[in-house]
GROMACS .gro file of C-alpha atoms in nm:
model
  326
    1UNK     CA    1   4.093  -6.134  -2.010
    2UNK     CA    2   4.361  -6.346  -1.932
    3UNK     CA    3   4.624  -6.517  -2.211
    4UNK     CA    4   4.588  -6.931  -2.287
    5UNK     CA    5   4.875  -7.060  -2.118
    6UNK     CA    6   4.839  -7.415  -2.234
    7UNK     CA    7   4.942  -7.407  -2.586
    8UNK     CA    8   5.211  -7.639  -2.546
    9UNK     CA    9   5.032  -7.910  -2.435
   10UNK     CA   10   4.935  -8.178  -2.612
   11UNK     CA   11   4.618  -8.168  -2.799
   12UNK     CA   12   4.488  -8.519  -2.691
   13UNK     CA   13   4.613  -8.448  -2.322
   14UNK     CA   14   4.424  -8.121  -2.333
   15UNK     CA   15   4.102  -8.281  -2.499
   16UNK     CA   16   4.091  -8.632  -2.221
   17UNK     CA   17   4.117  -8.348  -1.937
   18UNK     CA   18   3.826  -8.204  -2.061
   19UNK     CA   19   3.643  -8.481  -2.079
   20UNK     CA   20   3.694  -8.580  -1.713
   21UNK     CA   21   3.609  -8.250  -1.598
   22UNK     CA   22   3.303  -8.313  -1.794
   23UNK     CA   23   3.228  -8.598  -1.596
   24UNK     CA   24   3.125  -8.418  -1.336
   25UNK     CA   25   2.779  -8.309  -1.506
   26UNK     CA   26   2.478  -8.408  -1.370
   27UNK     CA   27   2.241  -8.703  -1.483
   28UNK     CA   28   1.879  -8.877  -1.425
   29UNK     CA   29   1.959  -9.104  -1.091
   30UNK     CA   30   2.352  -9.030  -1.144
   31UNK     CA   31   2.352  -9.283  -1.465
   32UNK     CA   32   2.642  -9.096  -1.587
   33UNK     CA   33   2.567  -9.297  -1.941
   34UNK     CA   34   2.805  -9.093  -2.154
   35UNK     CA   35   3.115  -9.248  -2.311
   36UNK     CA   36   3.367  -9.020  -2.457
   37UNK     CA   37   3.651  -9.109  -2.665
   38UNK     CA   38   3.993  -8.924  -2.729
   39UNK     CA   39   4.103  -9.027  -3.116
   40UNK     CA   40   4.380  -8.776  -3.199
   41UNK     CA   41   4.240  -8.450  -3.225
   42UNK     CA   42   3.886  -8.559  -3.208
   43UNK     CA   43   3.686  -8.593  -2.888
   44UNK     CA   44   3.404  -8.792  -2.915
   45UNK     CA   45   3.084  -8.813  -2.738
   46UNK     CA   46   2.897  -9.144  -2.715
   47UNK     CA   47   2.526  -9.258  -2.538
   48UNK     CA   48   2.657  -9.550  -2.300
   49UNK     CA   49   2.344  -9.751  -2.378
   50UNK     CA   50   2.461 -10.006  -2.061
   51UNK     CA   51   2.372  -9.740  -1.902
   52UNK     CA   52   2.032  -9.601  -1.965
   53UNK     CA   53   1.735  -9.648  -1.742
   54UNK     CA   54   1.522  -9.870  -1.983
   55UNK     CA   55   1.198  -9.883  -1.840
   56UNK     CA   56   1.164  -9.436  -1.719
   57UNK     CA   57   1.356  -9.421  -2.011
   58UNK     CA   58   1.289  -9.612  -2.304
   59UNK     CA   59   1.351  -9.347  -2.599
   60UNK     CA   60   1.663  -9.222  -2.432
   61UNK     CA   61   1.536  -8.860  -2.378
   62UNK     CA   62   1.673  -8.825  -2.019
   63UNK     CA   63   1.960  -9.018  -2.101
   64UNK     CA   64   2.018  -8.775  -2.433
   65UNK     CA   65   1.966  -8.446  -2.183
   66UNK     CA   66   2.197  -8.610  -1.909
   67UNK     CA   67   2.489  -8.633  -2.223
   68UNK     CA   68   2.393  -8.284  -2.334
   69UNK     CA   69   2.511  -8.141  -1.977
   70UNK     CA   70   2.847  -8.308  -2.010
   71UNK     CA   71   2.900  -8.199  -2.352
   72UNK     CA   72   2.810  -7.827  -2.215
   73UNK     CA   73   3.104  -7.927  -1.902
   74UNK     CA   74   3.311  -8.017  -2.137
   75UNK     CA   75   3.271  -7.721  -2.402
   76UNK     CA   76   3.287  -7.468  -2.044
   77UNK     CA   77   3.641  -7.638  -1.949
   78UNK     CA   78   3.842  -7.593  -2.329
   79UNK     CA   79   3.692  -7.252  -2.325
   80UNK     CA   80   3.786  -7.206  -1.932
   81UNK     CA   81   4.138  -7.305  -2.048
   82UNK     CA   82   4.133  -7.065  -2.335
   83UNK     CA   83   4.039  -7.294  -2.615
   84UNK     CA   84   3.771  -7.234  -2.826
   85UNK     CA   85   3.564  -7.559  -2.932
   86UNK     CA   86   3.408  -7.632  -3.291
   87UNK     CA   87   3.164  -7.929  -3.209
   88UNK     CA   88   2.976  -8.119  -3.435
   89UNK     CA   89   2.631  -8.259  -3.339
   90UNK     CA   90   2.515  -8.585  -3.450
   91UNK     CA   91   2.816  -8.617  -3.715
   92UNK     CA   92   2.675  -8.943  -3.847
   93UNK     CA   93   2.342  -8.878  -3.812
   94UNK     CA   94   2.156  -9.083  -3.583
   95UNK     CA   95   2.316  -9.336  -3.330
   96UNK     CA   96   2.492  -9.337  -3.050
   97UNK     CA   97   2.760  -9.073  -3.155
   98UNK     CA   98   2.616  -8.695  -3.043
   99UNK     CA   99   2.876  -8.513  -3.067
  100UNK     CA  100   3.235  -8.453  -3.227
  101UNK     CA  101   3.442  -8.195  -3.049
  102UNK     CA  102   3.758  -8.059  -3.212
  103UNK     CA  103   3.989  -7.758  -3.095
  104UNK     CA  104   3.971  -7.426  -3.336
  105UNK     CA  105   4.224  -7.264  -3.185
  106UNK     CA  106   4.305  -7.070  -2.887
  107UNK     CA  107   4.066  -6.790  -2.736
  108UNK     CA  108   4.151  -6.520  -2.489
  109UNK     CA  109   3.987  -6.660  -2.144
  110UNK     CA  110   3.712  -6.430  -1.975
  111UNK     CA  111   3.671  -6.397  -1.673
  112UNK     CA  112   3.304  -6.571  -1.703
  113UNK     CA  113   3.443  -6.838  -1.823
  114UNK     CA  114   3.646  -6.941  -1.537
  115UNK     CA  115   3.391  -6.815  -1.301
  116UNK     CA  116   3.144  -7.089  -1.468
  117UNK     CA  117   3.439  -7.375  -1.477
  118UNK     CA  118   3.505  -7.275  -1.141
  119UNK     CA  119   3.096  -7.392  -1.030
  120UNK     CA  120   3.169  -7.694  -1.147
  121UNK     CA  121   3.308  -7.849  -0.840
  122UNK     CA  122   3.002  -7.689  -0.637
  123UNK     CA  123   2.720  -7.806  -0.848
  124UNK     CA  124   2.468  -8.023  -0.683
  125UNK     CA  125   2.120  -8.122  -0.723
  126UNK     CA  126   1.971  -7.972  -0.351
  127UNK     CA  127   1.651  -8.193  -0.292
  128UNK     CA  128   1.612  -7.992   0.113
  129UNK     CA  129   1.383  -7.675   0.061
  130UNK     CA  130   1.458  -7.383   0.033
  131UNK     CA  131   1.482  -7.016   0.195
  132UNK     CA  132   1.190  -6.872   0.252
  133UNK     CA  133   1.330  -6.555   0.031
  134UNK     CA  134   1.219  -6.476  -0.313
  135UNK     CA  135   1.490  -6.519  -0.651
  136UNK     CA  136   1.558  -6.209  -0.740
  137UNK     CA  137   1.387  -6.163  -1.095
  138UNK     CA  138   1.740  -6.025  -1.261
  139UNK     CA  139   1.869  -6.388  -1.175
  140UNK     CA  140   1.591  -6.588  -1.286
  141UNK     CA  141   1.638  -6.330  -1.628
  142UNK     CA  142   2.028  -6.427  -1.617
  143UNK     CA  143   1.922  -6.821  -1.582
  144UNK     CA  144   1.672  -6.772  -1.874
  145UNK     CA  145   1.970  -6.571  -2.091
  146UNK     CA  146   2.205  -6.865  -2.032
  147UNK     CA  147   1.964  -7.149  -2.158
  148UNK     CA  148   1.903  -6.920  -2.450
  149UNK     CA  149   2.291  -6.864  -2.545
  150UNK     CA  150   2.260  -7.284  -2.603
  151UNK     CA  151   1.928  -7.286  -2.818
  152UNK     CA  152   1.652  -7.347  -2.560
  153UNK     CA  153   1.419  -7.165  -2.380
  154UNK     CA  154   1.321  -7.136  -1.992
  155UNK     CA  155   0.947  -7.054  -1.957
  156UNK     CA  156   0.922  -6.871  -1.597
  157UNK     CA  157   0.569  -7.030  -1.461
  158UNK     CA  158   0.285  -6.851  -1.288
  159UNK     CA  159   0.091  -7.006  -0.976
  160UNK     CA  160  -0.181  -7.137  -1.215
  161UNK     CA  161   0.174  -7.306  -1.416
  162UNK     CA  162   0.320  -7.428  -1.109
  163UNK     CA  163  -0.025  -7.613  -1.027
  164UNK     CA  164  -0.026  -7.807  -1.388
  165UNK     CA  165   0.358  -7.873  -1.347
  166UNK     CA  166   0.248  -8.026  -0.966
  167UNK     CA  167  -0.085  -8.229  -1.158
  168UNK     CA  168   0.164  -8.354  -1.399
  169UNK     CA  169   0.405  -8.470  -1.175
  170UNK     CA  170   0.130  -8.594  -0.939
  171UNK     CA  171   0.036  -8.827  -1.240
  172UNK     CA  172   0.340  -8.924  -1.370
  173UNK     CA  173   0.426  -9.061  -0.970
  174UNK     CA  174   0.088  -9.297  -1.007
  175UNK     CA  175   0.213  -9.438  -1.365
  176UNK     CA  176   0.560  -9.504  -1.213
  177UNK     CA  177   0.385  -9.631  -0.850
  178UNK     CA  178   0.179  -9.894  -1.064
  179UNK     CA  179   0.494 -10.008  -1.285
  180UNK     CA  180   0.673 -10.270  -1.160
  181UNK     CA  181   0.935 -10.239  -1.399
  182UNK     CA  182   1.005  -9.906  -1.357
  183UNK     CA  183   0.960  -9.944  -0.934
  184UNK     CA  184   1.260 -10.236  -0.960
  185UNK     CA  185   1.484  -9.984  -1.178
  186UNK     CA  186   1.433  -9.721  -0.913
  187UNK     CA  187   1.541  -9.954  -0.670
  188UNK     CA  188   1.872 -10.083  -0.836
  189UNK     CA  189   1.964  -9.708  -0.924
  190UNK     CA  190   1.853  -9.559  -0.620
  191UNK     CA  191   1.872  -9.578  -0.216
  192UNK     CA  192   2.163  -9.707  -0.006
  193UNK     CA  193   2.527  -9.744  -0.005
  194UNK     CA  194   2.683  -9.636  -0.361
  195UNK     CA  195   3.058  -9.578  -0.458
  196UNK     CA  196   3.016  -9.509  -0.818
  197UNK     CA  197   2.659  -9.524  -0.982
  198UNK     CA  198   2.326  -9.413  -0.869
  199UNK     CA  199   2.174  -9.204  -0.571
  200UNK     CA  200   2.277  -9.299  -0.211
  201UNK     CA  201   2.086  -9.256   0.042
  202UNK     CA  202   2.265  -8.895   0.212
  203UNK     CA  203   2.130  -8.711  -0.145
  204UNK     CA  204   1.783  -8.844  -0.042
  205UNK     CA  205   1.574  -8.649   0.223
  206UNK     CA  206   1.503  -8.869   0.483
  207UNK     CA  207   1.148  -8.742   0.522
  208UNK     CA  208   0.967  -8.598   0.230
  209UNK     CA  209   1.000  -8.234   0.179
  210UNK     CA  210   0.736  -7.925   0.178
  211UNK     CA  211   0.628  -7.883  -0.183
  212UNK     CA  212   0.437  -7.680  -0.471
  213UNK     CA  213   0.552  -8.001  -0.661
  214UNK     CA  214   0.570  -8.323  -0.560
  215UNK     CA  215   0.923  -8.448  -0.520
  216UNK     CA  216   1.006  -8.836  -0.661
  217UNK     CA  217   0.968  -9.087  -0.426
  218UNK     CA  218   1.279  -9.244  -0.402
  219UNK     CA  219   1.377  -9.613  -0.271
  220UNK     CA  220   1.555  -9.675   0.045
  221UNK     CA  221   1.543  -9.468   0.385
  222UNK     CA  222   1.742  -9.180   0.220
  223UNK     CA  223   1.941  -8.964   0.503
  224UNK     CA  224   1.952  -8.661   0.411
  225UNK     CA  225   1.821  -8.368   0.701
  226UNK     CA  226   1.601  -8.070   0.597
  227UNK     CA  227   1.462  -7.843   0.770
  228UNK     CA  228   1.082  -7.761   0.828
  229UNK     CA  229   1.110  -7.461   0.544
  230UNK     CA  230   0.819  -7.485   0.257
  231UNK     CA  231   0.945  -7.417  -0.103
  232UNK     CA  232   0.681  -7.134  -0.156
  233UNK     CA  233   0.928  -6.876  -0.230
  234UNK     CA  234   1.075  -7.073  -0.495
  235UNK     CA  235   1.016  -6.990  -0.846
  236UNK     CA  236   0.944  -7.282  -1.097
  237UNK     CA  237   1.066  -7.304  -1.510
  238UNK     CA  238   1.029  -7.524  -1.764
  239UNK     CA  239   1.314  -7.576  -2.035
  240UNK     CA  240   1.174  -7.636  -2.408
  241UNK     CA  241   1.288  -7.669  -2.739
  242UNK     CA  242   1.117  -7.665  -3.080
  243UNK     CA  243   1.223  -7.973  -3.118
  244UNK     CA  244   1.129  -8.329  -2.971
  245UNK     CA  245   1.395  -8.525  -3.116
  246UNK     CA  246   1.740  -8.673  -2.986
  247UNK     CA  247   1.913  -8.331  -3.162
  248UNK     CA  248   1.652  -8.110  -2.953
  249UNK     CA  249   1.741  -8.280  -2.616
  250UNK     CA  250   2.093  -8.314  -2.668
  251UNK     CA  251   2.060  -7.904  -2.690
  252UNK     CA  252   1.795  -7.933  -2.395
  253UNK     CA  253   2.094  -8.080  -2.124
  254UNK     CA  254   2.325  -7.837  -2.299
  255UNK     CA  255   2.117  -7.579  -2.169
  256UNK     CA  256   2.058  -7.707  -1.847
  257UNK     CA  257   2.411  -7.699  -1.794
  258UNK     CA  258   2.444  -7.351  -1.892
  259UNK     CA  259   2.153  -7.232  -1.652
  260UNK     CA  260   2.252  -7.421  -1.350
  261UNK     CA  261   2.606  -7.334  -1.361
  262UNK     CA  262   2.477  -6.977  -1.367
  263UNK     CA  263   2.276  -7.025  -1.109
  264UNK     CA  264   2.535  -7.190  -0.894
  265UNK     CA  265   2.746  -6.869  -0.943
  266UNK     CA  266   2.504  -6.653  -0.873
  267UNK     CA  267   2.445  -6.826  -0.525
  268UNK     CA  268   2.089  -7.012  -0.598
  269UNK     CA  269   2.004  -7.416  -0.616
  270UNK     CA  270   1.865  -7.605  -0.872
  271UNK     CA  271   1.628  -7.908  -0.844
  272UNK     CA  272   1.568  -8.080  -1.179
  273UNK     CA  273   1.180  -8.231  -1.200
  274UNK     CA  274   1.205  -8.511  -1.487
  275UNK     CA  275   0.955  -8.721  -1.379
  276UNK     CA  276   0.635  -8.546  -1.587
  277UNK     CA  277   0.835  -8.542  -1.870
  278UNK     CA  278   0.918  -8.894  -1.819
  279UNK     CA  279   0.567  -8.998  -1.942
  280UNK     CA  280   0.324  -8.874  -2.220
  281UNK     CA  281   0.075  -8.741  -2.035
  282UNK     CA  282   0.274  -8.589  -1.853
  283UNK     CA  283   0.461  -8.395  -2.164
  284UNK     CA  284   0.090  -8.328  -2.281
  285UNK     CA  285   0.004  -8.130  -1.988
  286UNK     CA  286   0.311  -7.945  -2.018
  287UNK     CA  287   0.298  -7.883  -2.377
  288UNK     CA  288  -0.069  -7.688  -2.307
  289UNK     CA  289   0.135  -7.503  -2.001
  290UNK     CA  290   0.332  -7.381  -2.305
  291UNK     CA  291   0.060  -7.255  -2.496
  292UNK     CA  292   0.177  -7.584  -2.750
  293UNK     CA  293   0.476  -7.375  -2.899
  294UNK     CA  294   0.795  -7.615  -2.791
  295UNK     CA  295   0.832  -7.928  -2.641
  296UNK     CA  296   0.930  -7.946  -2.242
  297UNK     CA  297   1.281  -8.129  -2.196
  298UNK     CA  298   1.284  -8.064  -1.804
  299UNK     CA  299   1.132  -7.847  -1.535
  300UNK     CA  300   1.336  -7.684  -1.260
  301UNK     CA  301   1.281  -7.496  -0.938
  302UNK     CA  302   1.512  -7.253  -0.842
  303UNK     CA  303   1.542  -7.127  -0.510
  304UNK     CA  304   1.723  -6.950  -0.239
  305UNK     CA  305   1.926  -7.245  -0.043
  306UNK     CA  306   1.839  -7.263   0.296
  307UNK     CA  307   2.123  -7.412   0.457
  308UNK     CA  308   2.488  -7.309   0.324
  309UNK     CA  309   2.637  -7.643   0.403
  310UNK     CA  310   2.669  -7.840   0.081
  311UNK     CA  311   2.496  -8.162   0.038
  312UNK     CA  312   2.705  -8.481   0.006
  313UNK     CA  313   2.857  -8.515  -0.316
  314UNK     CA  314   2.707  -8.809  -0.573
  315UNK     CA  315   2.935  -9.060  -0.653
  316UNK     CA  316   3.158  -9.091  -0.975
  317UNK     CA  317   3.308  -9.330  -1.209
  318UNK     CA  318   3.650  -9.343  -1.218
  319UNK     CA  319   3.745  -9.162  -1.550
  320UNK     CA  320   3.902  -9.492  -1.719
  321UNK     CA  321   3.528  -9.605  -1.737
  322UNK     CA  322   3.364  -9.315  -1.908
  323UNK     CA  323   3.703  -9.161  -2.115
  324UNK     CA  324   3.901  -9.377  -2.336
  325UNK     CA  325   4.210  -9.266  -2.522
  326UNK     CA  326   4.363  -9.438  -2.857
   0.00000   0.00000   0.00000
């Protein structure tokens, strides 16, 4: 373990450089609709409802998961510095505030901890397939641990699973296909040139993929190359909660944050599948894959990567739009 350094520093300083590092985390079509706020020695984490996707997501459960991963980035980087968090969920109930994050102190730093803050910078969402070489079951066990650790649960699914994950994602695409509304969001978030919001085209396969599961059908030519490789040796998980409320999905993204940074370090690639969940059929059919004992916040296929290189990166807002200090 090493010693926290930063002791001197000063406690807002330390608190707005977490919350750009936190920035980083991912989000449903790169939204990025989190707003944090530096007030002394309070950091403060806000739903940036400019920002949410209205018509996929009208109750705000994406847009509550996509927060919950930056709270988790943020959370991983005090704790990667060597200073242990106390954060308060929901403080004032519901609204737009999730979470209140002060420092308790400092902690020794382990050498997980930097490992995990160090996977930040090389986390991406890898739509190409993947290897044609199983996941080892001790990392799909270490994945399942570290979604755990945050208070949810990753379900490993079966064939039989992975073909009601693919129905409900098959049916969820025909509810989105018929909505115009939702079809016209797609296209303003997705496809094309982007500098700061959204899904360019180079993170979208320019020809769709070899799937179990469906992948979304994005807008725009998308330019990304993959290979001819089928995602059969992939292995497919759904994250749940027993709870389907805004607390329950804040901890859902928290979770996903914790598993795919794990992943990331243990050299595997995550693809998050939202779209099923997106819709309530498509939760129903998911809720039976889970025997009705939690409620699915996200499904994920993990998988060997097949090509080293690293995908283009998505783009970012520049921190003075998403961190604010007083």
């Amino acid at each position: 373990m090493a010693a926290n350094t930063n002791t001197d520093a000063p406690v807002p300083d330390i608190l707005a450089h977490a919350a750009e590092t936190a920035s980083a985390a991912p989000s449903i079509h790169n939204s990025q609709p989190w707003r944090w706020e530096v007030d002394g020695d309070r950091l403060e984490l806000y739903a940036e409802r400019s920002r949410q996707l209205t018509a996929t997501d009208p109750e705000g459960r994406m847009l509550t998961i996509s927060c919950g991963t930056s709270l988790h980035h943020a959370r991983l980087a005090l704790a990667g510095w060597g200073w242990q968090a106390e954060v308060d969920r929901f403080p004032d109930g519901d609204g737009d505030l999730l979470a209140r994050i002060r420092l308790a102190g400092a902690i020794p730093i382990t050498a997980e901890a930097e490992q995990l803050l160090r996977t930040i910078g090389h986390r991406h969402t890898d739509r190409r397939p993947v290897a044609n070489r199983p996941v080892p079951s001790d990392a799909l066990q270490a994945l399942a641990a570290a979604a755990y650790a945050e208070g949810a649960r990753l379900q490993l699914l079966h064939v039989e699973q992975v073909d009601d994950l693919a129905s409900a994602t098959a049916h969820a695409a025909e509810i989105d296909a018929a909505d115009p509304t939702i079809q016209n969001e797609l296209s303003e978030w997705t496809g094309g040139e982007r500098s700061q919001l959204g899904l360019p085209d180079e993170v979208i396969p320019s020809r769709p993929p070899q799937t179990n599961v469906p992948s979304r059908e994005f807008s725009g030519s998308g330019s990304l190359q993959i290979g001819d490789n089928h995602d059969k040796s992939a292995s497919y998980g759904l994250l749940y909660g027993d709870e389907d409320n805004p607390l329950g999905w804040l901890r859902g993204g928290e979770a996903l944050s914790a598993l795919w940074l794990t992943a990331v370090r243990l050299g595997l690639g995550i693809m998050p599948i939202s779209e099923p969940v997106e819709v309530p059929a498509g939760r129903q059919i998911l809720r039976r894959t889970l025997s009705y004992l939690g409620w699915p916040y996200l499904a994920v296929r993990v998988g060997v990567p097949a090509d080293e290189t690293e995908p283009e990166a998505t783009p970012r807002l520049p921190a003075s739009e998403t961190v604010h200090k007083h």
